[in-house]
Amino acid sequence: MGKRIGLEVSLSAAEAVKMANVDCIAAYPITPQTHIVEHLSELVNNGELDAEFIPVESEHSAMSVSAGVSAVGARAFTCTSSQGLSLMNEIVHIVASMRLPVVMILANRSMSAPISIWNDHTDVMSIRDCGWIQVFANNGQEVFDHVLFGYKVAEDKDVMLPLIINIDGFILTHVIEPVEFWDQDQVEKYLPNFEPIQRLHPDKPVTMGGVGMPYIFSEAKVAQDEPLKQSKSVIKSAWKELGDIVGRYYSPIETYRSEDAETLFITQGSYGETVSLVVDELRNEGKSVGLIMDRLWRPFPFEEFREAVGRAKNLIVIDRSISYGGQGGPLAIDLRSVLYKEKNQPNITNFICGLAGRDVTINDFKNMYQRAMEKVKKHTREEDFEYYGIRGK
Amino acid sequence: MTKTRQDLAWQELELGATLITPGNSDEYKTGDWRSMRPVVDNKKCIKCGTCYIFCPDAAIYETEEGFFEANLFYCKGCGICANECPTHAIEMVEEEE
C-alpha cells in the first residue's frame, strides 16, 4: 500500500500524472490550474519525469499539441480552466471525434464576464456536448485515483476517447488534503502501456480528421457516440480493478443515506461532502433526507440514477451553472429527462448556487431544503429553477 | 470491389473516420458540382495546351490526336479554360437536368 501524505491537491494530481508516465505535457498557465502544471514542469526539469514539457503559447496550441502527440501514439496530458478551455474549444471537439485518448484535468472556474477566477461549473458545461468522457472528483484522493483511471479508460481499445477530470478550482486545487499515493508497481499493474489502434507514421500513412461529406458524416458521429455510451462498462470495470488494487471502490453515482429517503439532494463535485454533513444534521432533526453525488457526467448514468431515485418524493438538484433562458441548470435538465415517463415522478426543485466561488454553507443547504419543502406543499408549478441567495428578490 | 464510402454503415468506419488508404481522393467525383461543362470546337483549336495548363483541377487531358478534353468525372465547370483559350474554341454549355 502506498504512503498517505498531506499535500496540496494540485501537487498530488501532478504526482499522479508523473506516475502515469505520460510522454508529453502541453499546457498554458491559468488560475486555478497553475500549480498542477508548474509542478509537472519541475518534475520534468529535475529529471523525475521523462516527458516532453511544451510551454505552448495558448490553450488552442495546448490541445493541438496534445492531439498531435496522441495521434503519433504517445500519452498526452493537459490541464486548463475556464477561458483557457474556451480558447481550446475547437480542438477539444476534434480530439474526441478523432478518438484520441488525451486526459485533461479541468480546474473548474467560472466563465467571464464579469471576470472571475473562482469556482463553479460554467466552464465544463460549455463543452458538455464535446464527446469527452467526463467525471467529477469529490476530493483530492479522487483526483489522484482518477488520473490513473483516466488513462486506463481512455486508452482502452473499446473506448479510445479523451477524458476530463473535473476538479473544483480552489475548493480542491489549492487545499491540502491527505492523499494515499499508489506504489509504482500498483500503477504498472493497473495501467498498461498505451497501444494505439492507429497512428500517424510514415511507414503506414493515414489521414486523421479528413473531410466527411454529408453521406458519411452522420455515420461518423454515431460511430463516435456509440462507444462513448458503451464506455460505461469499461469505466465500471476500471473502477472495480482500481478498488481491488487500492481498496477504494468508485461508482457512476454515489449515494449517502439515500435508500429510504423521501427527499434527495443531488450534487456534482466537491459540494457532495458538504451536503453529506447537511444530510446528517437533517436526519438528526428527524427529516428523511439523503444524497446522490454524480461522479460520472458523460456518458450519463441513466439506469443508476433511476434506481437511486427509486421512490423518493422530492429531489433537490444543486447546479452550479446556468443554461441562460433555459429550464434550469444542466444537471436538473438531464434529471428531468431521465425521469420522464417513469412511474414515480418526484418533485424536482433546482437551485443554482455557488457561482464564482460564492460560499454555500451547511445552513444554505438547510435553507434550500426548507424552500424546496415549501414549494412542494404549495402543489403549484413555480419557476423551473431558482437562483439561491440572490439579493433583490 | 469493396463498398464505396457512400455505402458504409457506421460500424464499418475506421476509428475516428480515419482514411487508411492514401490517394483515395481519386475516387471523389467532383464532377457532380458542375452546372456548366466545357465543349471544345476542334476546328478552332490550335493545340496550344493553354487550357491544359490553366485548369485548376488538372482535369483536362491531351487526346491521341493532340486535342484537349475535360475529364467530366473531375471537371467542376469553372470555365477558366474557356476564358483563357486564345482562339475561343471552348464554350461553356449548361448541363441538362
XYZ file of C-alpha atoms in Angstrom:
490
model
C 0.000 0.000 0.000
C 1.198 3.470 -0.862
C 2.046 6.106 1.678
C -0.515 8.597 2.940
C 0.720 12.167 2.915
C -0.679 15.657 3.282
C -0.223 17.577 0.050
C -1.948 20.268 -1.971
C -4.416 18.562 -4.282
C -2.819 20.179 -7.365
C 0.584 18.773 -6.444
C -0.740 15.301 -5.759
C -2.584 15.427 -9.103
C 0.726 16.259 -10.793
C 2.383 13.374 -8.953
C -0.325 11.052 -10.281
C 0.361 12.326 -13.808
C 4.028 11.510 -13.221
C 3.142 8.014 -12.039
C 1.052 7.543 -15.194
C 4.353 8.076 -17.012
C 2.968 10.480 -19.591
C 5.053 11.278 -22.666
C 4.039 14.889 -23.132
C 2.558 17.748 -21.142
C 1.441 20.719 -23.210
C -0.230 23.433 -21.196
C -0.613 27.144 -20.729
C -0.934 28.556 -17.203
C -4.311 29.765 -15.988
C -5.616 30.159 -12.450
C -6.608 27.894 -10.673
C -4.934 25.196 -12.773
C -1.456 26.705 -12.426
C 0.028 24.628 -9.606
C -0.609 21.354 -11.412
C 1.322 22.423 -14.487
C 4.035 24.226 -12.518
C 4.721 21.093 -10.513
C 4.839 18.971 -13.661
C 7.369 21.357 -15.203
C 9.510 20.931 -12.083
C 9.237 17.151 -12.259
C 10.353 17.189 -15.898
C 13.076 19.744 -15.263
C 14.656 17.856 -12.387
C 14.573 14.563 -14.233
C 11.917 12.805 -12.169
C 9.605 12.516 -15.160
C 10.930 11.618 -18.601
C 8.482 13.563 -20.745
C 8.337 16.491 -23.131
C 7.120 19.601 -21.362
C 5.880 22.018 -24.015
C 5.102 25.523 -22.702
C 2.810 26.450 -25.567
C 1.710 29.976 -26.467
C -2.015 29.378 -25.900
C -4.570 26.803 -24.867
C -5.521 26.302 -28.506
C -1.958 25.119 -29.017
C -2.015 23.081 -25.801
C -4.864 20.964 -27.102
C -3.473 20.918 -30.651
C -0.123 19.624 -29.384
C -1.909 17.045 -27.223
C -3.863 15.900 -30.279
C -0.710 15.529 -32.346
C 1.162 13.753 -29.575
C -1.709 11.331 -29.078
C -2.047 10.781 -32.830
C 1.531 9.519 -33.077
C 0.861 7.109 -30.235
C 2.204 8.888 -27.168
C 0.456 9.545 -23.852
C -0.647 13.179 -23.611
C -1.713 15.246 -20.624
C -3.048 18.772 -20.476
C -4.815 20.891 -17.969
C -6.794 24.118 -18.060
C -9.640 26.229 -16.648
C -12.450 28.469 -17.801
C -11.284 30.905 -20.517
C -8.451 28.553 -21.401
C -10.981 25.840 -22.126
C -12.873 28.264 -24.342
C -9.753 29.044 -26.298
C -9.036 25.351 -26.894
C -12.681 24.596 -27.659
C -12.207 23.930 -31.368
C -9.632 21.207 -30.784
C -11.495 19.768 -27.782
C -14.212 18.621 -30.174
C -11.710 17.393 -32.755
C -9.769 15.272 -30.252
C -12.951 13.397 -29.350
C -14.007 12.963 -32.968
C -10.558 11.653 -33.892
C -10.716 9.242 -30.938
C -7.516 10.430 -29.301
C -7.247 9.371 -25.638
C -5.942 12.626 -24.178
C -6.555 13.097 -20.455
C -7.240 16.607 -19.178
C -7.755 17.960 -15.696
C -10.193 20.836 -15.739
C -9.822 23.013 -12.646
C -13.382 24.304 -12.746
C -13.702 28.074 -12.799
C -16.458 30.396 -13.940
C -16.657 31.861 -17.406
C -16.276 35.632 -17.809
C -17.755 38.230 -17.762
C -17.551 39.625 -15.129
C -14.047 38.292 -14.780
C -13.820 35.726 -12.021
C -11.045 33.362 -11.132
C -13.275 31.434 -8.725
C -15.037 28.142 -8.867
C -18.267 26.986 -10.442
C -19.150 24.613 -13.287
C -19.903 27.053 -16.093
C -16.707 26.099 -17.918
C -17.272 22.359 -18.177
C -20.935 22.778 -19.034
C -19.953 24.867 -22.043
C -18.330 21.738 -23.504
C -20.824 19.232 -22.138
C -21.573 18.034 -25.658
C -17.992 17.769 -26.906
C -17.818 13.951 -26.804
C -15.304 13.512 -23.971
C -15.817 11.173 -21.059
C -16.369 13.477 -18.082
C -16.033 12.721 -14.387
C -16.253 14.894 -11.281
C -13.987 14.447 -8.288
C -15.151 14.996 -4.713
C -11.762 15.293 -3.053
C -8.003 15.097 -3.533
C -7.845 11.330 -3.285
C -10.392 11.000 -6.062
C -8.378 13.372 -8.235
C -5.245 11.264 -7.748
C -7.031 7.969 -8.422
C -8.871 9.319 -11.437
C -5.732 10.441 -13.262
C -4.653 6.791 -13.416
C -8.212 5.647 -14.026
C -8.462 8.275 -16.786
C -5.702 6.789 -18.915
C -6.888 3.256 -18.197
C -10.348 4.052 -19.584
C -9.429 6.490 -22.343
C -6.834 4.159 -23.885
C -8.995 1.039 -23.671
C -9.328 -0.485 -27.148
C -13.124 -0.423 -26.885
C -13.155 3.228 -25.819
C -10.360 5.325 -27.365
C -11.895 8.596 -26.248
C -10.477 11.563 -24.345
C -11.396 12.086 -20.695
C -11.873 15.131 -18.490
C -11.419 15.048 -14.727
C -13.346 17.967 -13.236
C -11.923 19.309 -10.004
C -13.321 22.353 -8.267
C -10.954 25.305 -8.545
C -9.512 26.447 -5.182
C -12.003 24.309 -3.205
C -9.909 21.341 -4.307
C -6.924 22.620 -6.284
C -5.485 24.820 -3.536
C -6.373 22.780 -0.489
C -4.005 20.495 1.377
C -5.570 17.096 1.887
C -4.351 13.682 2.953
C -3.797 11.606 -0.169
C -2.776 7.992 -0.261
C -0.236 7.535 -3.045
C -0.075 4.362 -5.064
C 3.111 2.327 -5.303
C 4.617 2.472 -8.773
C 4.197 -1.296 -9.163
C 0.481 -0.900 -8.422
C 0.309 1.683 -11.205
C 2.140 -0.615 -13.595
C -0.198 -3.464 -12.739
C -3.257 -1.260 -13.284
C -2.234 0.852 -16.247
C -0.770 -0.896 -19.305
C 1.300 0.959 -21.905
C -0.670 2.929 -24.476
C -1.046 0.857 -27.624
C -2.802 2.916 -30.262
C -5.084 1.204 -32.778
C -3.810 3.507 -35.487
C -1.260 6.275 -35.508
C 0.447 8.784 -37.721
C 3.530 7.033 -39.035
C 5.343 7.365 -42.363
C 5.503 3.574 -42.802
C 1.727 3.357 -42.908
C 0.283 6.748 -43.786
C -3.263 7.592 -42.735
C -5.365 10.734 -42.794
C -6.979 11.625 -39.464
C -9.755 14.163 -39.335
C -10.245 14.318 -43.105
C -13.299 15.739 -44.847
C -16.568 13.989 -44.073
C -19.141 14.613 -46.767
C -22.849 14.563 -45.882
C -23.122 10.915 -46.931
C -20.626 9.835 -44.248
C -20.790 12.492 -41.505
C -23.822 11.156 -39.616
C -22.389 7.635 -39.622
C -19.110 9.046 -38.281
C -20.997 10.742 -35.427
C -22.883 7.562 -34.480
C -19.571 5.709 -34.611
C -18.336 8.261 -32.059
C -21.383 8.335 -29.785
C -21.912 4.571 -29.514
C -18.512 3.837 -27.960
C -18.998 6.779 -25.585
C -22.305 5.312 -24.408
C -20.837 1.831 -24.214
C -17.736 3.054 -22.375
C -19.729 2.852 -19.147
C -18.998 -0.860 -18.834
C -15.254 -0.231 -19.284
C -15.496 2.616 -16.771
C -17.160 0.356 -14.216
C -14.640 -2.438 -14.654
C -11.757 0.071 -14.432
C -13.213 1.285 -11.114
C -13.598 -2.302 -9.932
C -9.991 -3.094 -10.796
C -8.866 0.117 -9.092
C -10.749 -0.882 -5.975
C -9.212 -4.350 -5.993
C -5.744 -2.790 -6.051
C -6.047 0.165 -3.667
C -9.254 -0.629 -1.779
C -11.296 2.391 -2.872
C -14.341 1.442 -4.908
C -15.990 4.081 -7.091
C -19.268 4.066 -8.992
C -21.054 6.321 -11.534
C -23.105 7.824 -8.736
C -22.521 7.624 -5.033
C -25.354 7.578 -2.539
C -25.367 8.583 1.106
C -28.246 7.608 3.416
C -30.488 7.603 0.364
C -32.239 4.212 0.482
C -35.370 5.172 2.409
C -35.123 8.946 2.000
C -38.165 10.962 0.941
C -36.009 13.824 -0.223
C -32.707 13.535 -2.048
C -30.087 16.170 -2.659
C -28.233 15.703 -5.943
C -24.774 17.241 -6.352
C -21.707 17.242 -8.561
C -18.124 17.785 -7.462
C -16.890 18.889 -4.069
C -20.303 20.001 -2.742
C -21.120 16.345 -2.135
C -19.008 16.268 1.009
C -20.682 19.394 2.446
C -24.152 18.084 1.693
C -23.369 14.752 3.362
C -22.930 16.747 6.603
C -26.239 18.506 5.904
C -27.909 15.124 5.482
C -26.571 14.027 8.876
C -27.886 17.179 10.560
C -31.305 16.950 8.921
C -31.527 13.255 9.807
C -30.783 14.198 13.425
C -33.735 16.576 13.227
C -35.885 13.658 12.072
C -36.053 14.634 8.410
C -35.972 11.879 5.808
C -33.137 13.134 3.643
C -30.405 11.527 1.574
C -27.842 12.404 -1.047
C -26.817 11.312 -4.537
C -23.444 12.507 -5.771
C -22.954 12.371 -9.514
C -19.428 11.265 -10.369
C -19.888 10.227 -14.000
C -21.314 13.057 -16.102
C -20.758 11.739 -19.640
C -21.773 9.079 -20.521
C -24.732 9.949 -18.307
C -25.631 7.173 -15.836
C -29.327 6.849 -16.698
C -30.032 3.454 -15.099
C -28.067 4.254 -11.956
C -29.992 7.483 -11.415
C -33.388 5.841 -11.986
C -32.508 3.139 -9.494
C -31.080 5.517 -6.897
C -34.001 7.945 -7.102
C -36.321 4.991 -6.602
C -39.440 6.038 -4.747
C -38.115 9.354 -3.440
C -40.774 12.059 -3.411
C -38.582 15.127 -3.782
C -35.308 15.886 -5.460
C -33.257 18.969 -4.698
C -30.846 19.365 -7.569
C -27.861 21.623 -6.995
C -26.478 23.171 -10.159
C -23.506 25.499 -10.410
C -24.016 26.512 -13.972
C -26.695 28.361 -15.914
C -28.444 27.451 -19.118
C -29.394 31.042 -19.961
C -33.016 31.251 -20.995
C -33.412 27.526 -20.367
C -35.194 25.404 -17.783
C -32.540 25.411 -15.073
C -29.060 24.037 -14.579
C -27.679 21.284 -16.818
C -27.870 18.589 -14.127
C -31.536 19.315 -13.384
C -32.414 19.376 -17.066
C -30.839 15.950 -17.552
C -32.517 14.546 -14.452
C -35.946 15.668 -15.602
C -35.289 13.810 -18.865
C -34.087 10.718 -17.017
C -37.307 10.537 -15.006
C -39.685 11.341 -17.854
C -42.350 8.642 -18.165
C -41.138 6.924 -15.002
C -43.916 5.743 -12.702
C -42.504 7.727 -9.847
C -42.243 11.380 -10.813
C -40.661 13.190 -7.872
C -40.907 16.929 -7.392
C -37.711 18.435 -8.721
C -36.553 21.677 -7.164
C -33.485 23.086 -8.830
C -31.215 25.619 -7.140
C -28.437 27.396 -8.943
C -25.867 28.457 -6.385
C -22.204 28.861 -5.604
C -21.441 30.764 -8.781
C -17.910 32.153 -8.997
C -16.916 30.661 -5.679
C -19.630 32.226 -3.518
C -19.686 30.173 -0.340
C -22.561 27.759 0.089
C -22.610 26.609 3.692
C -24.402 23.895 5.596
C -27.025 26.458 6.629
C -27.543 27.439 3.000
C -28.293 23.852 2.054
C -30.691 23.616 5.012
C -32.420 26.747 3.739
C -32.675 25.159 0.313
C -34.288 22.132 1.929
C -36.846 24.374 3.664
C -37.512 26.307 0.495
C -37.980 23.094 -1.503
C -40.443 21.728 1.069
C -42.457 24.968 0.920
C -42.612 24.766 -2.862
C -43.729 21.145 -2.737
C -46.511 21.923 -0.232
C -47.985 24.579 -2.496
C -48.534 21.970 -5.219
C -48.098 24.646 -7.808
C -45.700 24.618 -10.645
C -43.428 27.542 -9.908
C -40.332 28.556 -11.768
C -38.386 25.593 -13.080
C -35.425 26.727 -11.043
C -34.329 29.298 -8.536
C -31.125 31.230 -8.086
C -30.319 30.680 -4.433
C -29.375 33.593 -2.209
C -29.769 36.357 -4.773
C -30.272 39.880 -3.390
C -33.244 41.853 -4.689
C -35.886 39.159 -4.852
C -14.585 -4.206 -55.467
C -15.287 -3.362 -51.881
C -18.054 -0.993 -50.804
C -17.619 2.654 -51.559
C -17.638 5.088 -48.650
C -21.188 6.028 -49.587
C -22.348 2.512 -48.677
C -20.564 2.061 -45.337
C -22.587 1.508 -42.159
C -21.341 3.323 -39.070
C -19.829 0.114 -37.669
C -17.698 -0.249 -40.784
C -15.889 3.087 -40.462
C -12.292 3.168 -39.304
C -11.651 4.534 -35.811
C -12.339 8.280 -35.873
C -13.394 8.011 -39.560
C -9.693 7.904 -40.404
C -8.719 7.348 -44.032
C -6.307 4.426 -44.212
C -5.858 4.218 -47.988
C -3.684 7.024 -49.340
C -4.728 8.712 -52.563
C -8.414 7.888 -52.341
C -9.393 11.420 -53.319
C -9.145 9.965 -56.863
C -12.469 8.300 -56.145
C -14.184 11.551 -55.301
C -16.397 12.655 -58.172
C -16.079 16.427 -58.093
C -17.767 16.487 -61.499
C -21.178 16.493 -59.902
C -20.585 20.025 -58.585
C -20.734 21.215 -62.206
C -23.560 23.297 -63.647
C -21.819 24.088 -66.965
C -19.452 21.923 -68.968
C -16.722 22.916 -71.450
C -17.273 21.868 -75.070
C -14.255 22.186 -77.403
C -14.599 23.064 -81.074
C -11.612 21.206 -82.559
C -11.884 23.278 -85.758
C -10.808 26.360 -83.801
C -8.360 24.553 -81.507
C -4.684 25.215 -82.286
C -3.490 22.555 -79.791
C -1.610 25.160 -77.735
C -2.472 23.477 -74.415
C -3.309 26.722 -72.618
C -6.500 25.136 -71.218
C -4.459 22.156 -70.002
C -2.075 24.457 -68.148
C -4.720 26.714 -66.603
C -7.178 24.028 -65.444
C -7.015 24.335 -61.606
C -8.104 20.708 -61.138
C -5.816 19.147 -63.765
C -8.993 17.735 -65.229
C -8.023 18.448 -68.869
C -6.041 15.805 -70.728
C -4.495 15.579 -74.172
C -6.083 13.164 -76.644
C -4.132 10.943 -79.056
C -4.783 13.450 -81.841
C -3.276 16.236 -79.741
C -6.558 17.976 -78.894
C -7.662 18.697 -75.335
C -10.732 17.434 -73.484
C -12.044 17.739 -69.944
C -12.466 14.645 -67.792
C -16.043 15.190 -66.682
C -15.613 12.934 -63.618
C -13.478 15.706 -62.094
C -14.274 18.885 -64.093
C -16.170 21.303 -61.818
C -17.163 23.545 -64.730
C -15.356 26.650 -63.511
C -14.915 27.978 -67.079
C -11.289 29.095 -66.681
C -10.328 27.057 -69.766
C -12.973 28.806 -71.873
C -11.862 32.183 -70.556
C -8.185 31.550 -71.303
C -8.499 29.857 -74.720
C -6.757 32.244 -77.218
C -8.955 31.134 -80.137
C -12.243 30.943 -78.197
C -12.521 27.279 -79.101
C -14.129 26.346 -75.757
C -17.759 27.122 -74.989
C -19.411 26.608 -71.606
C -22.718 24.803 -72.103
C -25.484 24.422 -69.486
C -25.676 20.948 -68.045
C -29.073 19.442 -68.686
C -31.056 18.063 -65.783
